Tab-separated table of C-alpha atoms in Angstrom:
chain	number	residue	atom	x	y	z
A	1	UNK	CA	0.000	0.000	0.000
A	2	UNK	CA	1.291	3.703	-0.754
A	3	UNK	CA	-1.065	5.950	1.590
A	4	UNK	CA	-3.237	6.898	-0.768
A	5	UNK	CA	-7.435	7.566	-0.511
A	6	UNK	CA	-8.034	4.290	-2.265
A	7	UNK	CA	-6.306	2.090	0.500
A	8	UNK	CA	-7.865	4.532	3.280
A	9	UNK	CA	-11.208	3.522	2.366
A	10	UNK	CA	-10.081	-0.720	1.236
A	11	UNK	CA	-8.715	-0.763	5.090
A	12	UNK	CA	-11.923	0.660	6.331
A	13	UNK	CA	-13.781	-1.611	4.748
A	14	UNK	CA	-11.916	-4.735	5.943
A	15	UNK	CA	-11.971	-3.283	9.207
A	16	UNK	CA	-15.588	-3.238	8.743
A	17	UNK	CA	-16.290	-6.857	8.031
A	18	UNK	CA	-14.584	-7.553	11.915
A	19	UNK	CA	-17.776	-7.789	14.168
A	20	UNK	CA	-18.796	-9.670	17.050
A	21	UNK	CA	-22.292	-9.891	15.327
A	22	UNK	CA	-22.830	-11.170	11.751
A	23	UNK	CA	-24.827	-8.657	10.513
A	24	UNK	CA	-23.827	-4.969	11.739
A	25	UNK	CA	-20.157	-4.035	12.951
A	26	UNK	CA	-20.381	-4.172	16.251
A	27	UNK	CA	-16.482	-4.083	18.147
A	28	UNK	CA	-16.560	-3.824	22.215
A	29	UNK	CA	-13.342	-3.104	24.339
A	30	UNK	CA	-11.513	-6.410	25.690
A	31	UNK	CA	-13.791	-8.766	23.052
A	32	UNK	CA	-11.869	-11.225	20.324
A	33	UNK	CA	-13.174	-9.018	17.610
A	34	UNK	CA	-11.300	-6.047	18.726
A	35	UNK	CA	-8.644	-8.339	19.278
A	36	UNK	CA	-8.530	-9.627	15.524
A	37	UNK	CA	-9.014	-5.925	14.462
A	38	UNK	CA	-5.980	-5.148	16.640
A	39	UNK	CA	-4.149	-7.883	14.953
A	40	UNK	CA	-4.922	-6.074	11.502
A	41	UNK	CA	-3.882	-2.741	12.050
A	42	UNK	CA	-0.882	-3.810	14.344
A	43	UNK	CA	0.071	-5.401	10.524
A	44	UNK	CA	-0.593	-2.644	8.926
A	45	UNK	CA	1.234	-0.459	10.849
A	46	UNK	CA	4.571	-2.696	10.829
A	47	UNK	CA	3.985	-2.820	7.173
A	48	UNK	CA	4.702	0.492	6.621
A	49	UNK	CA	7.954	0.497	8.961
A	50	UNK	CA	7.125	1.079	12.505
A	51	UNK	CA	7.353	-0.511	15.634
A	52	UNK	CA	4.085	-1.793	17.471
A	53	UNK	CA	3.223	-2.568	20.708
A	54	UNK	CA	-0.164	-3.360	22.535
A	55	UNK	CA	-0.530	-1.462	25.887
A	56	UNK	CA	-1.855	-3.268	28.913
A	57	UNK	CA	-5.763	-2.346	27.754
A	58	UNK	CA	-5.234	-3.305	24.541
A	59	UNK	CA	-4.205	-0.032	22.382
A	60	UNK	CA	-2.102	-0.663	19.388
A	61	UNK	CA	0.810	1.519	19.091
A	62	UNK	CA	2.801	1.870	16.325
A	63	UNK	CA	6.064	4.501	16.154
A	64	UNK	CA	8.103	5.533	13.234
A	65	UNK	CA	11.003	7.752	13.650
A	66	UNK	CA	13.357	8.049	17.093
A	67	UNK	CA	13.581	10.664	19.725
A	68	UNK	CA	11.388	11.205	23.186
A	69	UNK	CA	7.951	13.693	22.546
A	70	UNK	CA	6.041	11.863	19.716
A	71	UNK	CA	3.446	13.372	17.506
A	72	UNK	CA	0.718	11.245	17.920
A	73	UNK	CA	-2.482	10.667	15.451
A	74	UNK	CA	-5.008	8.112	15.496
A	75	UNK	CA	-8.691	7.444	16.388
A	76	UNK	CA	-10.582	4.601	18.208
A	77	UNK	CA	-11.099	0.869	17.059
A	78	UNK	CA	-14.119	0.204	19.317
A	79	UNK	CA	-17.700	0.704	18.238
A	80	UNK	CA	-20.726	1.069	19.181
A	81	UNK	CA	-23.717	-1.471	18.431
A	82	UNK	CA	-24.560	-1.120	14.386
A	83	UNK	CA	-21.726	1.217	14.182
A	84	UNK	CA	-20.625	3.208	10.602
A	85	UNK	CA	-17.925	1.848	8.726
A	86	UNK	CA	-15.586	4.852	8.746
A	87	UNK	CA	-16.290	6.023	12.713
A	88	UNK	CA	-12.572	5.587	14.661
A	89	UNK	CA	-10.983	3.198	12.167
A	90	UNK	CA	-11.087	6.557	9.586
A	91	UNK	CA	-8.248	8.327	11.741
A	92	UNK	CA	-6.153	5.202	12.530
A	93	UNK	CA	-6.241	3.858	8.858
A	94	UNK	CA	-5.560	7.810	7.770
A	95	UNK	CA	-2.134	7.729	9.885
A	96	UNK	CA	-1.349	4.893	8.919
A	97	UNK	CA	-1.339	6.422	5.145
A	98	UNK	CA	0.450	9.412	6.517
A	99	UNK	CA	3.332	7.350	7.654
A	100	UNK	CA	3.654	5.518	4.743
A	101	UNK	CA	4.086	8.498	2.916
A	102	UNK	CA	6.820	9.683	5.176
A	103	UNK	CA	8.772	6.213	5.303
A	104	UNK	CA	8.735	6.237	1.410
A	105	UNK	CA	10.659	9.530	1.409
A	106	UNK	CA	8.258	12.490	2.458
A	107	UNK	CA	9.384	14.993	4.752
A	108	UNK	CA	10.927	13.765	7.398
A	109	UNK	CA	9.294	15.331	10.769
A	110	UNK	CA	12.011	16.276	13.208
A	111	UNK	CA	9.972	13.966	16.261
A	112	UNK	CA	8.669	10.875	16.020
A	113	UNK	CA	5.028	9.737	14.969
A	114	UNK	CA	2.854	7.722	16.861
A	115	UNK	CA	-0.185	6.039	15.318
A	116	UNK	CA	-2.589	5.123	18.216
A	117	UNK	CA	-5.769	2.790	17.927
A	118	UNK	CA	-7.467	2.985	20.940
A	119	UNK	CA	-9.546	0.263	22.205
A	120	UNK	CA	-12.196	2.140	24.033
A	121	UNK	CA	-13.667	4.994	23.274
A	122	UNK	CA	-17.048	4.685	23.220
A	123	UNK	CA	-17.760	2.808	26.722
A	124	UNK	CA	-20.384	0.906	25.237
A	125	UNK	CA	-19.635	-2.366	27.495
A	126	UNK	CA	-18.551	-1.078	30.422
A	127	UNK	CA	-19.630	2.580	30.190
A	128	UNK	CA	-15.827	3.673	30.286
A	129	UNK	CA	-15.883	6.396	27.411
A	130	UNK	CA	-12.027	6.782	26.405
A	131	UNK	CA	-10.935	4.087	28.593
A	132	UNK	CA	-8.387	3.911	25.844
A	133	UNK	CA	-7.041	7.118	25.798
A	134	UNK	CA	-6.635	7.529	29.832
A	135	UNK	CA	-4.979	4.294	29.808
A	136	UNK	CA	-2.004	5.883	27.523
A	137	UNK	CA	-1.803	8.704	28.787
A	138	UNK	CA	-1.367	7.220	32.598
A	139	UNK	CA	-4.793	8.345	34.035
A	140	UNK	CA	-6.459	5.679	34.389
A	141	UNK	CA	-9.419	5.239	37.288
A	142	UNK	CA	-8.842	2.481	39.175
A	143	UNK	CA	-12.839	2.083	39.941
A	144	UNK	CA	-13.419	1.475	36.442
A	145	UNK	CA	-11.600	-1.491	36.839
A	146	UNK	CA	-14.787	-2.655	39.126
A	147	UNK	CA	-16.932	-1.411	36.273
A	148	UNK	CA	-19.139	-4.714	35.391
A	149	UNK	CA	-20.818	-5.399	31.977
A	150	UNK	CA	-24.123	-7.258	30.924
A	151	UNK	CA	-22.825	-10.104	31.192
A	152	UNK	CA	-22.245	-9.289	34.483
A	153	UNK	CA	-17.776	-9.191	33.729
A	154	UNK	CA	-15.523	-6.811	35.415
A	155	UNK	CA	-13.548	-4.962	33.355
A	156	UNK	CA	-10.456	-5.906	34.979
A	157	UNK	CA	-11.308	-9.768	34.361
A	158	UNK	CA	-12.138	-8.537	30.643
A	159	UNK	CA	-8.828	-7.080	30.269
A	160	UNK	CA	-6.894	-10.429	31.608
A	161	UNK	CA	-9.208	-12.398	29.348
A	162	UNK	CA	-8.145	-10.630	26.461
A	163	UNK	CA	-4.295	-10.577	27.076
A	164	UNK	CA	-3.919	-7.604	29.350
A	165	UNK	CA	-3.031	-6.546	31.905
A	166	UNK	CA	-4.907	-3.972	34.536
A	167	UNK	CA	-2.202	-3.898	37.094
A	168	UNK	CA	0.497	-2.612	34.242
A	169	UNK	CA	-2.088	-0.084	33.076
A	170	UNK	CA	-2.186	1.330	36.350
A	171	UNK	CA	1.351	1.446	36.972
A	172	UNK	CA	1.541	3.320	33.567
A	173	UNK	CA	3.356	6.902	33.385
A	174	UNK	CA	1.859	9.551	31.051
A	175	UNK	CA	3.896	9.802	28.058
A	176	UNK	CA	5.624	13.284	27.320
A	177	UNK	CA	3.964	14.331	24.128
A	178	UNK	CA	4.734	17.287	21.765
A	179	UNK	CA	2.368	20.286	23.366
């Protein structure tokens, strides 16, 4: 792929057919189908030349370039039930075409980039909107570890389940980002 509009809107669409329910795009935090859209974008990402990394909640994190204060771009990779196609994957899929234009020779920034997917945004199973985004940037609230879903799941059990873990994200210390 080069980064261009066409492969914006191909990688939307195969994020699109990842679901946990066969007929409408439905992805909820700590679930295997955010895992396997993880899994997609985390190949995406190291496709175009950076490094990748899933945080203890389950963001995928991919850096290209060296040096401390990263730029960071990117969107969220949860949904809510019946969600639209392009809502959160749209800015993760779009930085991932940015960086591929940079690692094939663009203008080099003079910090590193960070592509983020974050894996809650919306709260819609445990009603812990930008879960994802606290998590990276250190501030995470322990009680929403207690949080429980319909299923009648904590959080922090839905985090182990899915390869996490809640302890680490706790421990985490806000990155020092470009301000």
């Amino acid at each position: 792929m080069t980064g261009t509009a066409a492969d914006v809107l191909a990688r939307c669409a195969t994020l699109g057919e990842i679901s946990e329910e066969p007929d409408r795009l439905t992805r909820r935090v700590a679930t295997p189908a955010l895992a396997r859209a993880g899994d997609v974008v985390a190949g995406w990402m190291e496709d175009a030349g950076m490094t990748t990394r899933r945080d203890a909640v389950g963001n995928v994190v991919g850096r290209h370039g060296a040096g401390e204060r990263p730029f960071v771009l990117g969107s969220h990779l949860d949904t809510v039930p019946n969600a639209g196609t392009f809502d959160g994957p749209l800015g993760i899929v779009a930085a991932i075409a940015v960086v591929e234009r940079l690692a094939a020779g663009g203008p080099q920034p003079s910090c590193p980039v960070e592509v983020v997917a974050f894996a809650d945004e919306e709260g819609t199973r445990f009603g812990t909107s930008y879960l994802g985004s606290a998590a990276y940037i250190g501030a995470l609230d322990l009680a929403w570890l207690d949080q429980v879903d319909a299923d009648g799941i904590t959080l922090r059990d839905a985090i182990r389940a899915s390869r996490g873990d809640p302890d680490v994200a706790l421990e985490t210390s806000p990155p020092e980002l470009l301000g």
